């Protein structure tokens, strides 16, 4: 029995949402009133017109999020109970607002079909009025809550008597109610041999039946299907939008929720072309438009990410079908080194590289039993890895170029690249404590801190597109995009394809700084700072010095440089190289990392009975937990040892200005 069914009073309901009693709920519903807790705005629709969004303010949004979480848990629980019955199959009908589902999973079911039928529900969200929402939770077998609680749920979720588009509780409630419709439609779809999915108000049907073999019969069947469908939809409290009903065959462009499904799931060419044009406009003029309005960097990032997501999904399907389902010998052919297989195998390699865990295996050549890949995979050498990374298509190359522009050329703040993921948290904590000392790096407005510097996020996409591993080793790879010079120790191994190593190197590592400077006649907006841990010979700092020969860092005197000139080990154009300052009372003054600056003046707290250790362990907590704690509780720590580091960051930024 789900949690909601067990409730008897409003206080019980409030407790389920995480409150002591119903006082807060009563305050929101009756003292303030939900109608006063929304802001309304419009966004353009893809096909013209505007979509009205009613977004709740934070007080109400908090309540709606808690409600949505409880409803989702109850829904999942009900499916798990039903799934114990062997005859019951968990439906894969609704793909909107559900975990692990998207417009991609919705479209994939309809790809490579002879016919695709699109049906749209008219005024979808307006169909869910207060009475309907309340009645559902009163009568539905999964919930059947008391009247008082059903009323409260509807009051929390509705705005002016309807479910608002923009509230976090609306998606799950619409799906719950529309599930009843889905089950009824599935029966009709099976009768006429159609596959059926729904994404919110977009309903899609597809079939491989040859409807053209007997046009008269096919036409009548389709007519009967549409009549039955409309009857079910109408009787369920919805309406069809006849203007958006469309039947397309395999000779036409078949679309499902904005994606092309003729052969495989794809993005419209117009969308890709427009995205590239927007990016080029941004590079040239530092601004661009989307739907007649000035666009933002994040909007453009989202468009590129969406295009890549579709490509990787198709790569995954090919990988799964051809590498997992086929025999060992066939796998070896697909992963082979034969130049004739290059084109055929690139998709499988791309998926492998895009998978973070698998990519780590490529970098470190460790057997990963989880994936059970052939030995050919584990024996690939460095030159071959880089060769396969040169097989990016134009979409990936354009996204890669855009991201470099976003991070290092058109950046609106100085960019700091660190060795570890936690470094930024310590620096942010130090700046919060010392904000009055560093107005160039941070300011406090109306009680909120505004950082004037940015930190590069170690995302999977960035690691994939730029072929950059995690940690200090990654600095060498990032530097390749700031330079045209090919390192002398690169490409000593034999290549699996005929192209020269130099050509491949420039395909993988174009000098983007030079490219954008030539294109725009501008310099990067802000500097980039590589911040190294200050460690002796054999560390990433020394490896970088050997690699980046153009920077002319004398490795013979690097010990002296990193001690006295840590704040600017080297500089070239917009790129500054610096290290964590050494501290005499830590590691005998021979090495330091970002934690050492803190540990020199502070005793780490005991958290949940565990003490701090950089390496973590069963009786210790590690860097991730410690850095989060420090950032949250910055006021209780002494950051005096961070002052030389922060001075160095500030001075490098001012030097570039």
XYZ file of C-alpha atoms in Angstrom:
657
model
C 0.000 0.000 0.000
C 1.412 3.407 -0.995
C 2.104 6.172 1.485
C -0.814 8.380 0.398
C -3.406 5.646 0.957
C -2.366 5.388 4.596
C -3.048 9.060 5.363
C -6.039 10.148 7.424
C -5.503 13.851 8.234
C -3.960 16.968 6.736
C -1.222 16.790 9.391
C -0.378 13.264 8.199
C -0.113 14.600 4.651
C 2.092 17.502 5.759
C 4.371 15.061 7.589
C 4.708 12.972 4.412
C 5.840 16.122 2.565
C 8.497 16.774 5.215
C 6.728 19.285 7.488
C 6.028 18.954 11.230
C 2.347 19.744 10.735
C -0.008 21.465 8.289
C 0.736 25.054 9.446
C 3.005 25.874 6.485
C 0.535 24.378 3.994
C -2.337 26.342 5.555
C -0.239 29.511 5.457
C 0.478 29.081 1.707
C -3.058 28.035 0.741
C -5.190 30.289 2.902
C -3.135 33.156 4.337
C -1.136 34.029 1.222
C -3.253 32.287 -1.439
C -1.706 30.367 -4.337
C -3.120 32.763 -6.959
C -0.696 35.398 -5.607
C 2.326 33.126 -5.862
C 2.804 32.889 -9.629
C 4.630 34.928 -12.241
C 3.361 34.707 -15.803
C 5.381 35.027 -19.006
C 5.324 33.708 -22.562
C 7.795 31.752 -24.665
C 7.658 31.316 -28.454
C 6.416 28.020 -29.892
C 8.465 26.253 -32.556
C 5.700 26.557 -35.109
C 4.739 30.132 -34.262
C 2.553 31.663 -31.574
C 3.312 31.856 -27.885
C 3.116 29.463 -24.962
C 1.922 30.962 -21.665
C 3.963 29.838 -18.661
C 2.776 30.242 -15.064
C 5.839 29.731 -12.880
C 5.315 29.449 -9.095
C 7.349 31.579 -6.714
C 9.835 29.849 -4.432
C 7.496 29.383 -1.424
C 4.933 27.521 -3.502
C 7.506 25.834 -5.755
C 9.066 24.216 -2.680
C 5.700 22.732 -1.731
C 4.948 21.563 -5.287
C 8.344 19.863 -5.589
C 7.716 17.892 -2.410
C 4.267 16.900 -3.675
C 5.700 15.828 -7.059
C 8.365 13.663 -5.347
C 5.741 11.883 -3.211
C 3.439 11.293 -6.198
C 6.312 9.929 -8.272
C 7.339 7.525 -5.476
C 3.745 6.281 -5.191
C 3.510 5.814 -8.965
C 6.774 3.830 -9.121
C 5.693 1.735 -6.135
C 2.393 0.881 -7.828
C 4.230 -0.213 -10.992
C 6.591 -2.401 -8.948
C 3.643 -4.104 -7.256
C 1.892 -4.671 -10.603
C 5.094 -5.968 -12.218
C 5.143 -8.917 -9.774
C 2.244 -10.230 -11.825
C 3.967 -11.976 -14.745
C 1.156 -11.052 -17.118
C 1.616 -7.334 -16.418
C 4.125 -5.395 -18.516
C 5.296 -1.943 -17.409
C 4.081 0.372 -20.181
C 6.502 2.398 -22.283
C 3.818 4.754 -23.564
C 4.325 8.113 -21.852
C 7.782 9.632 -22.434
C 7.355 13.167 -21.096
C 8.540 14.189 -17.642
C 9.625 10.663 -16.704
C 13.004 9.382 -15.563
C 15.223 7.925 -18.324
C 12.695 8.995 -20.956
C 12.765 11.898 -23.399
C 11.735 13.002 -26.865
C 14.506 10.691 -28.087
C 13.076 7.529 -26.514
C 9.655 8.637 -27.712
C 10.834 9.044 -31.312
C 13.002 5.920 -31.380
C 9.988 3.592 -31.266
C 8.696 5.065 -34.541
C 11.905 5.117 -36.580
C 12.136 3.337 -39.928
C 8.364 2.781 -40.258
C 6.301 2.901 -43.431
C 3.720 5.237 -41.927
C 3.772 7.711 -39.037
C 0.587 9.358 -37.767
C 0.855 12.478 -35.564
C -2.105 13.511 -33.384
C -2.107 16.495 -31.028
C -4.345 17.088 -27.997
C -5.849 20.571 -27.966
C -5.355 22.825 -24.897
C -3.761 19.936 -23.015
C -2.998 21.569 -19.668
C -6.330 23.417 -19.639
C -8.022 19.994 -19.736
C -6.925 19.321 -16.155
C -9.190 21.486 -14.021
C -9.474 21.584 -10.240
C -12.409 19.165 -10.076
C -10.688 16.653 -12.336
C -7.483 16.678 -10.299
C -9.368 16.374 -7.015
C -11.627 13.636 -8.376
C -8.671 11.600 -9.636
C -6.998 11.386 -6.231
C -10.354 10.597 -4.628
C -11.317 7.748 -6.989
C -8.169 6.312 -8.596
C -7.416 2.840 -7.267
C -3.727 3.636 -6.745
C -4.428 6.606 -4.459
C -7.999 6.888 -3.058
C -7.086 9.539 -0.475
C -9.572 11.163 1.938
C -11.575 14.124 0.615
C -9.673 16.681 2.691
C -6.305 15.524 1.315
C -7.575 15.303 -2.286
C -8.757 18.908 -1.957
C -5.389 20.054 -0.567
C -3.483 18.299 -3.394
C -5.649 20.071 -5.987
C -5.213 23.420 -4.177
C -1.418 23.059 -4.139
C -1.242 21.996 -7.793
C -3.826 24.270 -9.480
C -3.718 27.941 -10.467
C -6.997 29.712 -11.236
C -8.787 26.371 -11.343
C -6.365 24.561 -13.722
C -3.006 22.829 -13.732
C -0.474 25.506 -14.722
C 2.180 24.876 -17.331
C 5.356 25.745 -15.439
C 4.666 24.209 -12.013
C 6.894 21.242 -10.945
C 3.840 19.246 -9.807
C 1.921 19.560 -13.106
C 3.880 17.012 -15.224
C 3.451 14.037 -12.869
C -0.242 14.798 -12.273
C -1.015 15.125 -16.002
C 0.791 11.826 -16.634
C -1.100 10.042 -13.866
C -4.469 11.179 -15.188
C -3.547 10.667 -18.858
C -2.403 7.077 -18.110
C -6.068 6.108 -18.098
C -6.381 7.456 -21.639
C -3.172 5.674 -22.695
C -4.445 2.234 -21.665
C -7.646 2.765 -23.643
C -5.759 3.938 -26.746
C -3.317 1.002 -26.603
C -6.243 -1.392 -27.133
C -7.325 0.486 -30.271
C -3.738 0.743 -31.540
C -3.242 -3.033 -31.168
C -6.504 -3.668 -32.998
C -5.249 -1.725 -36.041
C -1.599 -2.845 -35.559
C -0.147 0.571 -34.701
C 2.702 1.299 -32.283
C 1.684 4.088 -29.891
C 3.544 6.590 -27.674
C 2.665 9.907 -26.092
C 4.839 12.864 -25.165
C 2.559 15.188 -23.135
C -0.011 16.327 -25.714
C 1.827 14.816 -28.733
C 0.478 11.388 -29.671
C 2.270 9.285 -32.263
C 1.203 6.121 -34.081
C 3.304 4.153 -36.550
C 3.102 0.947 -38.546
C 4.934 -1.123 -41.138
C 1.668 -2.280 -42.678
C 1.421 -1.557 -46.399
C -1.544 0.827 -46.326
C -1.157 1.571 -50.035
C -1.673 -2.015 -51.296
C -5.418 -1.587 -51.203
C -6.059 2.130 -50.987
C -9.813 1.809 -50.632
C -9.591 -0.680 -47.799
C -6.689 1.152 -46.165
C -8.564 4.441 -46.334
C -11.615 2.930 -44.644
C -9.500 1.244 -41.953
C -7.724 4.500 -41.217
C -11.051 6.292 -41.068
C -12.434 3.734 -38.607
C -9.281 3.998 -36.512
C -9.516 7.794 -36.364
C -13.202 7.617 -35.424
C -12.547 5.171 -32.582
C -9.548 7.197 -31.458
C -11.493 10.446 -31.368
C -14.336 8.807 -29.427
C -11.928 7.546 -26.764
C -10.108 10.877 -26.522
C -13.347 12.868 -26.271
C -14.918 10.539 -23.704
C -11.712 10.843 -21.634
C -12.087 14.609 -21.388
C -9.672 15.682 -24.143
C -9.950 17.110 -27.656
C -7.998 16.488 -30.874
C -6.429 19.466 -32.623
C -7.330 18.662 -36.271
C -4.838 21.227 -37.631
C -1.936 19.143 -36.301
C -3.113 15.707 -37.430
C -0.681 14.410 -40.069
C -0.080 11.068 -41.801
C 3.313 10.692 -43.527
C 4.771 7.776 -45.439
C 8.393 6.711 -45.830
C 8.874 8.902 -48.929
C 8.073 12.015 -46.889
C 9.870 13.560 -43.933
C 8.506 11.746 -40.892
C 8.663 13.709 -37.635
C 8.027 12.732 -34.034
C 8.240 15.463 -31.367
C 10.457 17.528 -33.649
C 12.859 14.690 -34.561
C 13.256 12.950 -37.919
C 12.569 9.185 -37.756
C 12.710 8.002 -41.403
C 15.765 5.768 -40.917
C 17.253 6.681 -37.571
C 16.439 9.377 -35.022
C 17.803 12.665 -36.347
C 17.710 16.424 -35.924
C 16.223 18.613 -38.631
C 18.840 19.982 -41.034
C 17.377 23.458 -40.596
C 17.981 23.254 -36.837
C 21.613 22.219 -37.310
C 22.219 24.819 -40.022
C 20.651 27.602 -37.940
C 22.661 26.607 -34.859
C 25.924 26.833 -36.795
C 24.889 30.189 -38.260
C 24.097 31.505 -34.769
C 27.505 30.391 -33.517
C 29.317 32.032 -36.431
C 27.359 35.240 -35.846
C 28.419 35.094 -32.190
C 32.090 34.676 -33.122
C 32.002 37.627 -35.519
C 29.712 40.088 -33.740
C 29.656 38.796 -30.134
C 25.865 38.508 -30.347
C 23.189 36.543 -32.205
C 19.411 36.102 -32.339
C 16.984 33.218 -31.705
C 13.440 33.745 -32.975
C 14.071 37.475 -33.382
C 15.325 37.939 -29.808
C 18.923 38.247 -28.632
C 20.206 34.809 -27.740
C 22.380 33.747 -24.829
C 25.468 31.570 -24.627
C 23.526 29.002 -22.577
C 20.776 28.760 -25.210
C 23.356 28.033 -27.876
C 25.077 25.512 -25.590
C 21.737 23.740 -25.199
C 21.207 23.553 -28.968
C 24.672 22.070 -29.599
C 24.268 19.641 -26.675
C 20.933 18.452 -28.057
C 22.443 17.761 -31.493
C 25.293 15.778 -29.882
C 22.853 13.887 -27.664
C 20.959 12.618 -30.707
C 24.181 11.546 -32.433
C 25.418 9.697 -29.365
C 22.072 7.965 -28.942
C 22.349 6.580 -32.469
C 25.959 5.564 -31.819
C 24.783 3.739 -28.699
C 22.132 1.796 -30.654
C 24.742 0.717 -33.208
C 27.198 -0.178 -30.460
C 24.621 -2.191 -28.541
C 23.423 -4.065 -31.624
C 26.797 -4.798 -33.194
C 29.166 -5.108 -30.238
C 27.044 -6.604 -27.535
C 24.696 -8.851 -29.499
C 27.147 -10.237 -32.057
C 29.805 -12.871 -31.610
C 33.379 -12.281 -30.551
C 34.896 -12.523 -34.027
C 32.511 -9.937 -35.442
C 33.356 -7.618 -32.580
C 37.035 -7.931 -33.432
C 36.315 -6.872 -37.027
C 34.410 -3.789 -35.911
C 37.149 -2.825 -33.502
C 39.908 -3.779 -35.891
C 42.901 -1.789 -37.018
C 42.393 -2.480 -40.712
C 42.188 0.848 -42.565
C 39.259 -0.429 -44.634
C 37.254 -0.767 -41.424
C 37.868 2.820 -40.320
C 34.580 4.219 -41.539
C 32.520 1.228 -40.442
C 33.962 1.129 -36.949
C 34.042 4.830 -36.057
C 30.548 4.855 -34.582
C 31.386 2.081 -32.164
C 34.579 3.791 -31.078
C 32.712 7.052 -30.668
C 30.269 5.495 -28.248
C 33.115 3.941 -26.301
C 34.930 7.270 -26.044
C 31.749 9.077 -25.018
C 31.187 6.649 -22.140
C 33.248 8.077 -19.275
C 34.085 4.737 -17.679
C 35.058 3.158 -20.961
C 37.183 6.181 -21.858
C 39.111 5.767 -18.626
C 39.867 2.238 -19.685
C 41.280 3.572 -22.924
C 43.496 6.020 -21.091
C 44.779 3.554 -18.528
C 44.399 0.196 -20.346
C 42.863 -1.654 -17.428
C 40.558 -4.603 -17.946
C 36.963 -3.633 -17.248
C 35.009 -6.824 -16.702
C 31.705 -4.962 -16.584
C 31.731 -4.332 -20.331
C 33.277 -7.615 -21.499
C 34.913 -6.025 -24.524
C 37.353 -7.973 -26.710
C 41.109 -7.871 -26.077
C 41.529 -5.743 -29.198
C 39.902 -2.916 -27.264
C 42.309 -3.073 -24.321
C 45.441 -3.325 -26.426
C 44.853 -0.135 -28.437
C 47.859 2.192 -28.281
C 47.962 5.966 -27.753
C 48.389 6.796 -31.426
C 45.356 4.714 -32.327
C 43.240 6.339 -29.638
C 44.030 9.746 -31.022
C 43.414 8.547 -34.561
C 39.885 7.528 -33.700
C 39.331 10.862 -31.989
C 40.112 12.525 -35.333
C 37.003 10.885 -36.791
C 34.656 13.536 -35.421
C 31.915 14.578 -37.816
C 31.135 18.207 -38.643
C 28.531 18.465 -35.859
C 30.979 17.403 -33.193
C 33.689 19.680 -34.576
C 31.337 22.680 -34.531
C 30.290 21.972 -30.943
C 33.925 21.574 -29.921
C 34.814 24.915 -31.557
C 31.882 26.640 -29.849
C 32.784 25.290 -26.405
C 36.367 26.505 -26.759
C 35.042 29.940 -27.683
C 32.718 29.857 -24.666
C 35.413 28.761 -22.215
C 38.557 30.501 -23.431
C 37.846 33.219 -26.016
C 34.409 34.789 -25.683
C 34.306 34.053 -21.942
C 32.641 36.747 -19.847
C 34.943 36.028 -16.886
C 38.580 34.932 -16.441
C 38.725 31.123 -16.651
C 40.685 29.080 -14.114
C 41.569 25.472 -14.923
C 42.473 23.387 -11.879
C 43.922 19.902 -11.380
C 41.158 18.612 -9.168
C 37.372 18.955 -9.036
C 37.431 20.250 -5.467
C 39.973 23.075 -5.941
C 37.324 25.589 -6.982
C 35.304 25.041 -3.792
C 38.259 25.933 -1.544
C 39.074 29.042 -3.602
C 35.428 30.155 -3.538
C 35.299 29.626 0.235
C 38.482 31.686 0.705
C 37.108 34.487 -1.478
C 33.858 34.572 0.500
C 35.811 34.990 3.728
C 38.177 37.582 2.238
C 35.799 39.275 -0.226
C 36.540 42.823 0.933
C 40.211 42.288 0.034
C 39.493 41.116 -3.559
C 36.889 43.348 -5.282
C 38.396 42.304 -8.634
C 37.462 38.657 -7.958
C 34.236 38.789 -5.940
C 31.604 41.184 -4.686
C 28.670 41.009 -2.303
C 25.364 42.488 -3.467
C 22.250 42.365 -1.284
C 23.771 39.603 0.813
C 24.656 37.421 -2.220
C 28.202 36.736 -3.429
C 28.895 37.353 -7.121
C 32.094 35.721 -8.418
C 34.017 37.579 -11.120
C 36.043 34.500 -12.062
C 34.945 31.144 -13.453
C 36.244 27.583 -13.071
C 36.305 25.023 -15.866
C 33.921 22.157 -15.120
C 35.313 18.678 -15.725
C 32.295 17.510 -17.716
C 31.998 14.294 -19.689
C 31.236 16.223 -22.887
C 34.328 18.428 -22.574
C 36.545 15.427 -21.848
C 35.126 13.624 -24.877
C 35.213 16.438 -27.431
C 38.614 17.764 -26.439
C 40.139 14.368 -25.662
C 41.176 15.510 -22.186
C 41.638 13.118 -19.252
C 40.860 14.041 -15.665
C 43.481 15.408 -13.296
C 46.782 17.158 -13.844
C 47.522 15.223 -17.024
C 44.700 17.140 -18.715
C 46.685 20.419 -18.815
C 48.858 19.089 -21.657
C 45.799 18.313 -23.733
C 44.152 21.686 -23.088
C 47.382 23.451 -24.013
C 47.396 21.789 -27.449
C 44.463 24.036 -28.430
C 46.436 27.164 -27.515
C 49.416 26.229 -29.688
C 50.233 25.217 -33.278
C 53.441 23.426 -32.378
C 53.437 19.621 -32.403
C 55.222 18.246 -29.319
C 58.319 16.266 -30.199
C 57.292 13.222 -28.151
C 53.935 12.810 -29.922
C 53.131 10.259 -32.626
C 56.153 8.043 -32.369
C 54.019 4.938 -32.820
C 52.879 3.430 -36.092
C 49.518 4.672 -37.290
C 46.688 2.337 -38.241
C 45.679 4.515 -41.201
C 47.639 6.115 -44.018
C 47.281 9.757 -42.934
C 50.400 11.404 -41.600
C 50.621 11.857 -37.848
C 50.925 15.625 -38.258
C 47.681 15.859 -40.184
C 45.873 13.832 -37.567
C 47.346 15.940 -34.783
C 46.033 19.177 -36.316
C 42.608 17.573 -36.856
C 42.432 16.711 -33.186
C 44.131 19.799 -31.769
C 43.484 22.877 -33.918
C 44.906 26.139 -32.562
C 41.573 27.712 -31.690
C 43.118 30.863 -30.229
C 44.766 31.596 -33.571
C 41.573 30.660 -35.439
C 39.322 33.049 -33.496
C 41.868 35.866 -33.521
C 42.107 35.619 -37.318
C 38.321 35.371 -37.693
C 37.393 38.198 -35.343
C 40.487 40.449 -35.212
C 40.025 40.370 -31.440
C 41.914 38.994 -28.489
C 40.270 36.652 -25.956
C 37.951 38.629 -23.660
C 39.662 37.381 -20.508
C 42.746 35.367 -19.557
C 42.923 31.629 -18.904
C 44.866 30.499 -15.830
C 46.260 26.967 -15.505
C 46.571 26.337 -11.751
C 48.886 23.420 -10.877
C 49.557 21.624 -7.641
C 53.095 22.619 -6.637
C 54.891 19.271 -6.704
C 58.461 18.128 -7.555
C 59.925 16.233 -10.556
C 57.555 13.692 -12.108
C 54.442 15.737 -11.309
C 51.968 17.137 -13.889
C 53.722 20.514 -13.615
C 57.052 19.099 -14.808
C 55.390 16.980 -17.488
C 53.580 20.077 -18.734
C 56.833 22.066 -18.843
C 58.393 19.387 -21.066
C 55.307 19.231 -23.256
C 54.659 22.959 -23.769
C 58.033 23.777 -25.302
C 56.820 27.160 -26.635
C 56.426 28.431 -23.072
C 60.158 27.877 -22.506
C 59.814 26.758 -18.917
C 63.309 25.719 -17.832
C 62.814 22.342 -16.144
C 66.361 22.489 -14.729
C 65.483 25.556 -12.654
C 61.771 24.778 -12.166
C 62.344 23.998 -8.482
C 63.524 27.558 -7.949
C 60.808 29.036 -10.218
C 57.929 27.246 -8.508
C 59.125 28.458 -5.145
C 59.784 32.123 -5.853
C 57.644 32.733 -8.965
C 54.709 30.378 -8.343
C 52.153 33.070 -9.298
C 53.484 33.309 -12.865
C 55.567 30.344 -13.922
C 54.937 31.289 -17.534
C 52.736 33.508 -19.681
C 51.803 33.457 -23.377
C 49.133 35.715 -24.837
C 45.957 35.030 -22.820
C 47.361 31.928 -21.085
C 48.931 32.181 -17.618
C 50.566 29.260 -15.798
C 50.763 29.357 -12.000
C 50.998 26.950 -9.073
C 49.804 26.623 -5.494
C 52.275 28.501 -3.234
C 54.655 26.399 -1.121
C 54.262 26.536 2.658
C 57.234 26.043 4.962
C 55.296 24.082 7.613
C 53.700 21.638 5.133
C 55.543 18.745 3.428
C 58.889 20.302 4.451
C 58.146 23.180 2.102
C 58.755 20.954 -0.946
C 55.215 20.478 -2.244
C 51.683 21.742 -1.735
C 48.170 21.309 -3.002
C 44.974 23.270 -2.411
C 44.113 21.353 0.806
C 47.554 22.066 2.294
C 46.811 25.801 2.316
C 43.836 25.070 4.553
C 45.434 22.370 6.698
C 48.362 24.662 7.521
C 46.072 26.818 9.700
C 43.035 24.639 10.424
C 42.158 21.356 12.093
C 39.662 19.437 9.932
C 36.428 18.625 11.784
C 35.215 15.147 12.686
C 32.151 14.433 10.514
C 29.845 11.517 11.363
C 32.589 9.999 13.477
C 35.145 10.132 10.638
C 38.341 12.174 10.316
C 39.682 13.770 7.140
C 42.136 12.010 4.845
C 43.026 13.122 1.316
C 42.762 9.536 0.169
C 39.483 8.822 1.993
C 38.948 5.298 3.364
C 36.525 3.385 5.569
C 37.314 5.428 8.701
C 37.873 8.737 6.914
C 36.086 11.177 4.664
C 37.808 12.516 1.541
C 38.337 15.707 -0.442
C 34.849 15.918 -1.934
C 33.061 15.912 1.434
C 35.656 18.205 3.020
C 35.511 20.796 0.213
C 31.697 20.946 0.356
C 31.832 21.381 4.137
C 34.436 24.165 3.872
C 32.429 26.037 1.227
C 29.252 25.829 3.306
C 30.974 26.735 6.597
C 33.640 29.144 5.298
C 33.217 31.564 8.198
C 34.751 29.142 10.712
C 38.017 28.624 8.767
C 41.272 30.614 8.570
C 42.227 31.314 4.934
C 45.355 33.413 5.494
C 47.569 30.960 3.559
C 45.333 31.481 0.517
C 46.238 35.178 0.263
C 49.414 34.669 -1.876
C 47.408 32.411 -4.229
C 44.522 34.880 -4.531
C 46.979 37.758 -4.981
C 48.558 35.826 -7.860
C 45.208 35.155 -9.559
C 44.218 38.815 -9.213
C 47.579 40.119 -10.480
C 47.496 37.858 -13.560
C 43.998 39.068 -14.423
C 45.053 42.697 -13.999
C 48.171 42.039 -16.082
C 46.033 40.815 -18.976
C 43.744 43.841 -18.727
